[in-house]
PDB file of C-alpha atoms in Angstrom:
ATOM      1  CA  UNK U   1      13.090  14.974  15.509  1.00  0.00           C
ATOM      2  CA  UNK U   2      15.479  12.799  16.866  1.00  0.00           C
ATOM      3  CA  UNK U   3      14.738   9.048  17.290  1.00  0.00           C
ATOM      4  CA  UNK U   4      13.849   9.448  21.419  1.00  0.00           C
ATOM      5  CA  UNK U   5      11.844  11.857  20.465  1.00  0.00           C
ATOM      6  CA  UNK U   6       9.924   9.740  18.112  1.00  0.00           C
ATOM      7  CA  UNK U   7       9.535   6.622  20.088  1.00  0.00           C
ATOM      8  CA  UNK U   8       8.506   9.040  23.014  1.00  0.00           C
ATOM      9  CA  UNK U   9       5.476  10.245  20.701  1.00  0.00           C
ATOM     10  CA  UNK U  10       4.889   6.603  19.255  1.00  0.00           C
ATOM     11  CA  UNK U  11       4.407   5.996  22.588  1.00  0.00           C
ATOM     12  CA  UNK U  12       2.074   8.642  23.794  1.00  0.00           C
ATOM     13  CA  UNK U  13       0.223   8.106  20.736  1.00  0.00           C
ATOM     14  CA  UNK U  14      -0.201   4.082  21.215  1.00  0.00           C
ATOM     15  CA  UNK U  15      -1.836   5.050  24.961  1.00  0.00           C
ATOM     16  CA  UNK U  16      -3.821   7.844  23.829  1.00  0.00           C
ATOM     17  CA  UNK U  17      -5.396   5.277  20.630  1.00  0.00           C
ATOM     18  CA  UNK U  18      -5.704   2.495  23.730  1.00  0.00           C
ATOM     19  CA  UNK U  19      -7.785   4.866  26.037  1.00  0.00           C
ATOM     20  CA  UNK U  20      -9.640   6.012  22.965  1.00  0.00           C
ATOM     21  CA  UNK U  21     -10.128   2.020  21.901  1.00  0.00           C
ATOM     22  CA  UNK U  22     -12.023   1.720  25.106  1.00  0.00           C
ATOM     23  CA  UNK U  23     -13.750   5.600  25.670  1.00  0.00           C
ATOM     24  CA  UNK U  24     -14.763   5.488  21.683  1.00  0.00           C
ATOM     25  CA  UNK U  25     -15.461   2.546  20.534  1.00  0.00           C
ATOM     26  CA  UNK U  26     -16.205   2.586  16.787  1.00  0.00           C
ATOM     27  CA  UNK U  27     -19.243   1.094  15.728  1.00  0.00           C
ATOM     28  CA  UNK U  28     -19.575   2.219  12.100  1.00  0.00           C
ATOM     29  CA  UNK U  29     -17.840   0.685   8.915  1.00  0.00           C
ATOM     30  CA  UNK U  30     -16.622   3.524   6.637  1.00  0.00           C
ATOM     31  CA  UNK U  31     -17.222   0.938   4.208  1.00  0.00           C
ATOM     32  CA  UNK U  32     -20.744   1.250   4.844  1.00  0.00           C
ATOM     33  CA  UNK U  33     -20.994   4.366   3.342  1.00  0.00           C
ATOM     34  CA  UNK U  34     -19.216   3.853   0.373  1.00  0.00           C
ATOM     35  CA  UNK U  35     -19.619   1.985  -2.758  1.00  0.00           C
ATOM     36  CA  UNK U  36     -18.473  -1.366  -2.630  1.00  0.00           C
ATOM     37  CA  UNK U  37     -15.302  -1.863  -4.172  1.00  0.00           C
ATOM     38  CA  UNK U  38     -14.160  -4.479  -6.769  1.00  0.00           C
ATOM     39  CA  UNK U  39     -10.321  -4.542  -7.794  1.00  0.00           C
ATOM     40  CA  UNK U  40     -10.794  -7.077 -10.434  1.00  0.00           C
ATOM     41  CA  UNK U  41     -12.965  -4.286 -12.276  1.00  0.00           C
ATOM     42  CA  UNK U  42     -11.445  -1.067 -10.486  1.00  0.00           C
ATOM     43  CA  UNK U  43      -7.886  -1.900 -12.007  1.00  0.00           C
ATOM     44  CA  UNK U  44      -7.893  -1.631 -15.839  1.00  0.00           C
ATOM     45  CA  UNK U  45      -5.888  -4.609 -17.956  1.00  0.00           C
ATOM     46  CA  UNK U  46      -4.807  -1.981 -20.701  1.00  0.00           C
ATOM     47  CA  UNK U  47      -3.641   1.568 -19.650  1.00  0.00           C
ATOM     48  CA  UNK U  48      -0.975   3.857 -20.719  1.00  0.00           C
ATOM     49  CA  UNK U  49       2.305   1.371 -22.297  1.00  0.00           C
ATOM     50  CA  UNK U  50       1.103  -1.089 -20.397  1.00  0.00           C
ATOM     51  CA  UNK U  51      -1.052  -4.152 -20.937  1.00  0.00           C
ATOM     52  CA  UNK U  52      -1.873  -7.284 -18.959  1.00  0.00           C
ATOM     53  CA  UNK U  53       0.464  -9.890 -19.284  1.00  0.00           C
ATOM     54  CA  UNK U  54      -1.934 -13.176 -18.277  1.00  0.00           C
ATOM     55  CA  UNK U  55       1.089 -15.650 -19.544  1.00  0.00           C
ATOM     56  CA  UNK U  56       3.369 -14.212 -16.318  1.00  0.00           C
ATOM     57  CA  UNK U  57       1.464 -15.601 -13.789  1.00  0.00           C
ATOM     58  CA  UNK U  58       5.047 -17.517 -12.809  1.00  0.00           C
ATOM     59  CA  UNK U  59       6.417 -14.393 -12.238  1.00  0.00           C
ATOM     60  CA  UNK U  60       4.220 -12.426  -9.828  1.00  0.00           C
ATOM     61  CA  UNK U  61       5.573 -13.137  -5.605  1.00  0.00           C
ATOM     62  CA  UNK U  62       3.441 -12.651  -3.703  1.00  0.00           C
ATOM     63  CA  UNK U  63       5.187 -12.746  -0.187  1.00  0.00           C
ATOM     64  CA  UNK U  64       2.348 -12.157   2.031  1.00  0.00           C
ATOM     65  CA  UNK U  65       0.829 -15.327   3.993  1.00  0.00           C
ATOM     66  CA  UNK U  66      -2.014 -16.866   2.714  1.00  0.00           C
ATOM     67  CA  UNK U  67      -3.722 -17.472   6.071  1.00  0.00           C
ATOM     68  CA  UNK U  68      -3.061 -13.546   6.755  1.00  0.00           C
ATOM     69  CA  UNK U  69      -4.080 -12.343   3.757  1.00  0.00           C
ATOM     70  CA  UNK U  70      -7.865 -14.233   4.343  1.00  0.00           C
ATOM     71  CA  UNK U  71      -7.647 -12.747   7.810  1.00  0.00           C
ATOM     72  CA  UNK U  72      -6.280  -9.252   6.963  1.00  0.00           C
ATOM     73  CA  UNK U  73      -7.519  -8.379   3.801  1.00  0.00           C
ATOM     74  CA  UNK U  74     -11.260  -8.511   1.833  1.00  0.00           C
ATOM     75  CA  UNK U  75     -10.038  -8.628  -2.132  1.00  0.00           C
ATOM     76  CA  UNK U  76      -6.098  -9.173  -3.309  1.00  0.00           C
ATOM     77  CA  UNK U  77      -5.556  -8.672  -6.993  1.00  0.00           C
ATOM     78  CA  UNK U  78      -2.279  -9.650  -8.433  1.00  0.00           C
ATOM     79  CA  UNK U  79      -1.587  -9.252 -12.174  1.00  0.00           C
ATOM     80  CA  UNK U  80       1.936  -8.735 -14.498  1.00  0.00           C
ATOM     81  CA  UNK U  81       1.807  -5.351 -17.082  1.00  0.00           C
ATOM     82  CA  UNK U  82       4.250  -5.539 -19.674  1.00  0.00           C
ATOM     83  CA  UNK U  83       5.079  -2.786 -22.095  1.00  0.00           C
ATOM     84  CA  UNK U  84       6.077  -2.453 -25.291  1.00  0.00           C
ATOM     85  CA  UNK U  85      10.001  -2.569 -24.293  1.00  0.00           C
ATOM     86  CA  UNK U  86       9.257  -5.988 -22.722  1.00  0.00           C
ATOM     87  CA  UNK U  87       9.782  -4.641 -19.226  1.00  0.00           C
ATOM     88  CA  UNK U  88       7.315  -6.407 -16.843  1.00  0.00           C
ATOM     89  CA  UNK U  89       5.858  -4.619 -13.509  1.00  0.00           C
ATOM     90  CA  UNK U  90       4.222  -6.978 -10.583  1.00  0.00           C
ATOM     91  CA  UNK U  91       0.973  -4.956  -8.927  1.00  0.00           C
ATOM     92  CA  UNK U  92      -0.279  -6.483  -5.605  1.00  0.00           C
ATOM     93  CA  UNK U  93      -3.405  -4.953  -4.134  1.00  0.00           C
ATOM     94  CA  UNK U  94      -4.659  -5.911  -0.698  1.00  0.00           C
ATOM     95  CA  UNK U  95      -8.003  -4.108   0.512  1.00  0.00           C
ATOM     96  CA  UNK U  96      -9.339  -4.991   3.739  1.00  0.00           C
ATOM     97  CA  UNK U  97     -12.974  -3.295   4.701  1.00  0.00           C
ATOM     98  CA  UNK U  98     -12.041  -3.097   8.666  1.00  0.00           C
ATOM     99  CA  UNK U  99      -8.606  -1.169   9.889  1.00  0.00           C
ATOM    100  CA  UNK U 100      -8.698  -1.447  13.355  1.00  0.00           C
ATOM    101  CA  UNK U 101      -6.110  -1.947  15.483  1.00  0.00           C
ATOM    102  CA  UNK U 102      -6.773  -6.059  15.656  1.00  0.00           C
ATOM    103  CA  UNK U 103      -6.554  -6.458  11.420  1.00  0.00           C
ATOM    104  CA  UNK U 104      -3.689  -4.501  10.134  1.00  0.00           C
ATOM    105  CA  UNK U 105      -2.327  -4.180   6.708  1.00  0.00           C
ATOM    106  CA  UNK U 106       0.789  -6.466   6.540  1.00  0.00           C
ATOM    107  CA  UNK U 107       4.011  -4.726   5.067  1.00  0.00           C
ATOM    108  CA  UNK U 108       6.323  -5.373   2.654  1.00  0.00           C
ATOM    109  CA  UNK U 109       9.183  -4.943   4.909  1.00  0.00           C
ATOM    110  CA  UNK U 110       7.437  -8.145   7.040  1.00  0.00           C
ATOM    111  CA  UNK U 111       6.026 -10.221   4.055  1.00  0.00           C
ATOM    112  CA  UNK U 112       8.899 -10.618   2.087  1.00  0.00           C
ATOM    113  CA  UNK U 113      11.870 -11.622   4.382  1.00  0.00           C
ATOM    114  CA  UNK U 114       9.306 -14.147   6.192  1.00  0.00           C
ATOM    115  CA  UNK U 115       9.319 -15.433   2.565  1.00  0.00           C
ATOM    116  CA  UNK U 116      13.099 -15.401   1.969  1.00  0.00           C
ATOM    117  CA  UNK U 117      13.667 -12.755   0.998  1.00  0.00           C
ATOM    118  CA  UNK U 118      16.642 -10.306   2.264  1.00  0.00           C
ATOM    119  CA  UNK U 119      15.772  -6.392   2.647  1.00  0.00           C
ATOM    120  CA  UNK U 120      18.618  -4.599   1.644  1.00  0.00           C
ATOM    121  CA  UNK U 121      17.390  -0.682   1.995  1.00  0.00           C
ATOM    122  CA  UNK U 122      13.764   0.802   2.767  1.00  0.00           C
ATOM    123  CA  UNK U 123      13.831   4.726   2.292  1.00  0.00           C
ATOM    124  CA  UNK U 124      10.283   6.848   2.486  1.00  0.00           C
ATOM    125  CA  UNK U 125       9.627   8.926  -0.956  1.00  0.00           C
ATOM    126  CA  UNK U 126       7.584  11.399  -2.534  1.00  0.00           C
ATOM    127  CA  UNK U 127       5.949  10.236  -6.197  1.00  0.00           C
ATOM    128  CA  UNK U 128       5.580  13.647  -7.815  1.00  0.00           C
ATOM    129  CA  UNK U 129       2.200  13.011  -9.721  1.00  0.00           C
ATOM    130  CA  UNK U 130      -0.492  15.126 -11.590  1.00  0.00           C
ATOM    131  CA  UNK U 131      -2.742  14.657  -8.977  1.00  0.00           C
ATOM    132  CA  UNK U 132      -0.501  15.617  -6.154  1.00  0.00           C
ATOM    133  CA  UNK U 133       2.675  14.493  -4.169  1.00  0.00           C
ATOM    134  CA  UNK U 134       2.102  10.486  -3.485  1.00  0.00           C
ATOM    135  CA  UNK U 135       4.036   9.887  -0.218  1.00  0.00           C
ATOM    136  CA  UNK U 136       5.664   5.531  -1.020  1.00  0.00           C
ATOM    137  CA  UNK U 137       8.354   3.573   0.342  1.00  0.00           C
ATOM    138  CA  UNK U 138      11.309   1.958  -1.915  1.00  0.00           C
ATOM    139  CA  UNK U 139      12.358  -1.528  -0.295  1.00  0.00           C
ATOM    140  CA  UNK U 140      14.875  -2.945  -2.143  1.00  0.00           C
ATOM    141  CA  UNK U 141      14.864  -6.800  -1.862  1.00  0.00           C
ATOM    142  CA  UNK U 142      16.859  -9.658  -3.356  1.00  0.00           C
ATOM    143  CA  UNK U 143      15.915 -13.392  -3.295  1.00  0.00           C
ATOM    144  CA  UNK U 144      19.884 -15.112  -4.752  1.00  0.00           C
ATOM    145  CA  UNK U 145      20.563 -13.419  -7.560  1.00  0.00           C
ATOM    146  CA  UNK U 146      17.204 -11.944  -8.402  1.00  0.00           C
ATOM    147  CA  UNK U 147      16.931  -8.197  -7.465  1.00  0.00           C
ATOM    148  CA  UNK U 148      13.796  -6.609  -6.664  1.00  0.00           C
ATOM    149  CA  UNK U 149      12.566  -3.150  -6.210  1.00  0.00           C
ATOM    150  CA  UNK U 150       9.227  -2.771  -4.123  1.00  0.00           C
ATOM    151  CA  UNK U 151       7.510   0.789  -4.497  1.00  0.00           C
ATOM    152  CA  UNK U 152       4.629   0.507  -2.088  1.00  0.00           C
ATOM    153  CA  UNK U 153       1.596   2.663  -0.090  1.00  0.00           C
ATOM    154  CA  UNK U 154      -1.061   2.207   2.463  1.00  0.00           C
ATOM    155  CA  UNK U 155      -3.947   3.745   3.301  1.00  0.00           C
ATOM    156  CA  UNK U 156      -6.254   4.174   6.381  1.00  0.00           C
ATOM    157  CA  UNK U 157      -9.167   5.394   5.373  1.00  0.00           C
ATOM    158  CA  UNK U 158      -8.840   8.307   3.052  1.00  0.00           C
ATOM    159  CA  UNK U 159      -4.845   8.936   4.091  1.00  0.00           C
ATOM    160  CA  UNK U 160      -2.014   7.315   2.711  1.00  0.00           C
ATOM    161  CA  UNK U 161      -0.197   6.371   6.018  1.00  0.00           C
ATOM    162  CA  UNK U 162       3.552   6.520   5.451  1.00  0.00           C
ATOM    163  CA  UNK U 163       5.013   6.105   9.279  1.00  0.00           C
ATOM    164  CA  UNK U 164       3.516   4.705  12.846  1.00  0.00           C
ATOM    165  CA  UNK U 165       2.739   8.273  14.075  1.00  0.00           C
ATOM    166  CA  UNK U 166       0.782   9.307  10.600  1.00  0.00           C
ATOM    167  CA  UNK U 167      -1.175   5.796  11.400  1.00  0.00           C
ATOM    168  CA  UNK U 168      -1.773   6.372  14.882  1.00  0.00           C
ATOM    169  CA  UNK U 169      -2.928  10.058  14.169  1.00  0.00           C
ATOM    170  CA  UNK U 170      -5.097   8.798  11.424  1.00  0.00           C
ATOM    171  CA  UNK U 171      -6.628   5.813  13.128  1.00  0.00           C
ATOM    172  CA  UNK U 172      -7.040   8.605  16.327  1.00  0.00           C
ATOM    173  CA  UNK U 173      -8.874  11.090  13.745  1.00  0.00           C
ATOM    174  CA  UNK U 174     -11.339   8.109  13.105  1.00  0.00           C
ATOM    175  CA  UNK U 175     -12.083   7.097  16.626  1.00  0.00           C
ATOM    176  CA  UNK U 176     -13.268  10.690  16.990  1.00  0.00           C
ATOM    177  CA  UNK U 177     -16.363  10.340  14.570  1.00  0.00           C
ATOM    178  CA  UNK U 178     -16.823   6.837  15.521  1.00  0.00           C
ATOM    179  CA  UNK U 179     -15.830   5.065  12.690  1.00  0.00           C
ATOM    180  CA  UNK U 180     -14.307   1.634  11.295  1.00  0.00           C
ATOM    181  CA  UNK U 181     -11.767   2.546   8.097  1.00  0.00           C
ATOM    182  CA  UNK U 182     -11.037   0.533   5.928  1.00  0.00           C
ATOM    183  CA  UNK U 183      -7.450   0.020   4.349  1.00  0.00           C
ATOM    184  CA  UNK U 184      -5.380  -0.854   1.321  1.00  0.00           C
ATOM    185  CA  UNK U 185      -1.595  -2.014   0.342  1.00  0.00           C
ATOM    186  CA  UNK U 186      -0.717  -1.061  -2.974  1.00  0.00           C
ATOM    187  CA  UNK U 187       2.290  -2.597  -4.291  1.00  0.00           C
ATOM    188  CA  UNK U 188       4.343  -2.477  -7.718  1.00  0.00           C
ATOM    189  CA  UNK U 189       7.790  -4.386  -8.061  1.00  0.00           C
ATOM    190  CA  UNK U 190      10.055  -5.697 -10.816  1.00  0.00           C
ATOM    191  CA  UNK U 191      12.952  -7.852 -11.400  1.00  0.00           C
ATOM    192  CA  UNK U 192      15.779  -5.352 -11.838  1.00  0.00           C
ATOM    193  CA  UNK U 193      19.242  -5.275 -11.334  1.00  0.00           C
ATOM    194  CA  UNK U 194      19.333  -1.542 -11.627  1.00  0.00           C
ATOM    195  CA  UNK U 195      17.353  -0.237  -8.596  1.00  0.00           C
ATOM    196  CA  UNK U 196      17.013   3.900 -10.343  1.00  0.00           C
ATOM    197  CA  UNK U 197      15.554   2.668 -13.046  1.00  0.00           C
ATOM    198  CA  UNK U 198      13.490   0.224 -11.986  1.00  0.00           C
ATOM    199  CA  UNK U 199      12.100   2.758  -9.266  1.00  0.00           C
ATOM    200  CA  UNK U 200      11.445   5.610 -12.141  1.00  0.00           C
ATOM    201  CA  UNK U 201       9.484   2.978 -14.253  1.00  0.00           C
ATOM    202  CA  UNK U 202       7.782   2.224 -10.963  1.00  0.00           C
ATOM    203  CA  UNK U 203       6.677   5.871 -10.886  1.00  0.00           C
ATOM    204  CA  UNK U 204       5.689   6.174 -14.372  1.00  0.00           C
ATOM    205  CA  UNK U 205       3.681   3.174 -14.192  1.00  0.00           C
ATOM    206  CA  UNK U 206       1.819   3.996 -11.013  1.00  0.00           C
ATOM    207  CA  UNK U 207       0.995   7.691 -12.842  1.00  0.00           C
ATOM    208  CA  UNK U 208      -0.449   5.827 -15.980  1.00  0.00           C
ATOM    209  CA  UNK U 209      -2.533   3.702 -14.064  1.00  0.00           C
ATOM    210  CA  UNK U 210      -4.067   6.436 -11.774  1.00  0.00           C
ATOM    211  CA  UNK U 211      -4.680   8.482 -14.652  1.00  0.00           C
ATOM    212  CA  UNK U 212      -6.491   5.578 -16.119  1.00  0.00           C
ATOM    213  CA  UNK U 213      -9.286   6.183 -13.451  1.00  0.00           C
ATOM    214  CA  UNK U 214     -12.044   7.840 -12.202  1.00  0.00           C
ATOM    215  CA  UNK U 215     -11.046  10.592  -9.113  1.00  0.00           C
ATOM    216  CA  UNK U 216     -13.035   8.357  -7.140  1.00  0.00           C
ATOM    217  CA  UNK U 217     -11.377   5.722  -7.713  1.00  0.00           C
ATOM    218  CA  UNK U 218      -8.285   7.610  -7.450  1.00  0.00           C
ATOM    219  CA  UNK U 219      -9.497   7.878  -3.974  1.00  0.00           C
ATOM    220  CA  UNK U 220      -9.773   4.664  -3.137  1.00  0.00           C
ATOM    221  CA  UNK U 221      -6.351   3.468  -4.356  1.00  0.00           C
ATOM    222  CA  UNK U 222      -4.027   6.488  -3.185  1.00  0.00           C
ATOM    223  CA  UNK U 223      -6.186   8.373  -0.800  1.00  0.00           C
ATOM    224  CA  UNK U 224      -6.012  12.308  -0.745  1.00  0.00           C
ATOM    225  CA  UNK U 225      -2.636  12.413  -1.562  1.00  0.00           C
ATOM    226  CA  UNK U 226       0.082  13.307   1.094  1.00  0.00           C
ATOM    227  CA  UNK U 227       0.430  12.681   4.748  1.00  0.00           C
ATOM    228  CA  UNK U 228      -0.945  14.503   7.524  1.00  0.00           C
TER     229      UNK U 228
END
């Protein structure tokens, strides 16, 4: 599909979800009928190789806003893992309870150059995983001389959203049955030089750590694995 094509649909799809927005309007929180969540307790500080590192507080960025994360997002949790090699990764989680179109998760590929940051590549990947294929996004950033690799995912609702149309079809799918989603950024990064690597320990971290939970809490973090 060619890129006319594309911001032809984009298009279509942003007036279909804006006749929708006022034909169904959604009255119900998904979050409503799900547990509530808690990061601080979800995320475990030991999993895998990896273990909490509370003395690297210095080195966690976190490039989103403050005044957008309060107005986006519900619960943030940001911690360092370090593993036995020494090799730190940065996790940033953003959850926000209400998904519509007027609080939106804020990306990566926004956050960090409003913070100085200079984007250097963003490609869409698939995480192979035991639990399925994990559709992320590499952005490659770099701040002077430091170098770092963002591996990244959101979801709307119960789908990991990795393009505008998957979004718009997902947020679409919900105005159907009425509903609210909810929505979550889930973000690992690391101070690397050498952008392969750093993306494969990316992987390997993110596998540890979802293996480390329960499949509903799987759920919750990396949605039903796969785009629609």
């Amino acid at each position: 599909m060619n890129l006319i094509r594309k911001s032809l649909l984009l298009l279509v799809l942003m007036l279909a979800t804006a006749v929708l927005a006022i034909v169904l309007r959604p009255s119900a929180r998904i979050t409503d009928e799900r547990p509530p969540i808690d990061l601080k307790n979800l995320i475990p500080a030991q999993f895998g190789d990896w273990h909490e590192d509370p003395q690297s507080a210095a080195y966690v960025v976190n490039p989103q806003q403050k005044e957008l994360i309060d107005r986006i997002y519900n619960q943030t949790l940001s911690r360092t893992y370090i593993n036995a090699k020494g090799y730190r990764v940065m996790l940033s989680i953003a959850y926000g309870g209400d998904q519509s179109d007027s609080m939106q998760v804020h990306k990566p590929e926004v956050c960090y150059p409003a913070q100085g940051f200079q984007l250097l590549n963003t490609t869409a990947a698939t995480l192979a995983s035991p639990f399925g294929p994990l559709a992320v996004k590499h952005v490659d950033t770099r701040l002077g001389q430091r170098r770092e690799p963002v591996t990244y995912w959101t979801t709307v609702g119960d789908q990991i959203v990795q393009s505008a149309i998957n979004k718009k079809l997902v947020e679409m799918r919900f105005r159907f049955t009425g509903k609210i989603p909810d929505g979550l950024l889930f973000r690992v990064s690391s101070i690397d030089p050498e952008i392969a690597r750093a993306y494969a320990i990316h992987a390997s971290f993110i596998n540890q750590l979802l293996a480390a939970v329960t499949p509903e809490q799987r759920l919750r973090l990396a949605g039903s694995f796969g785009t629609i």
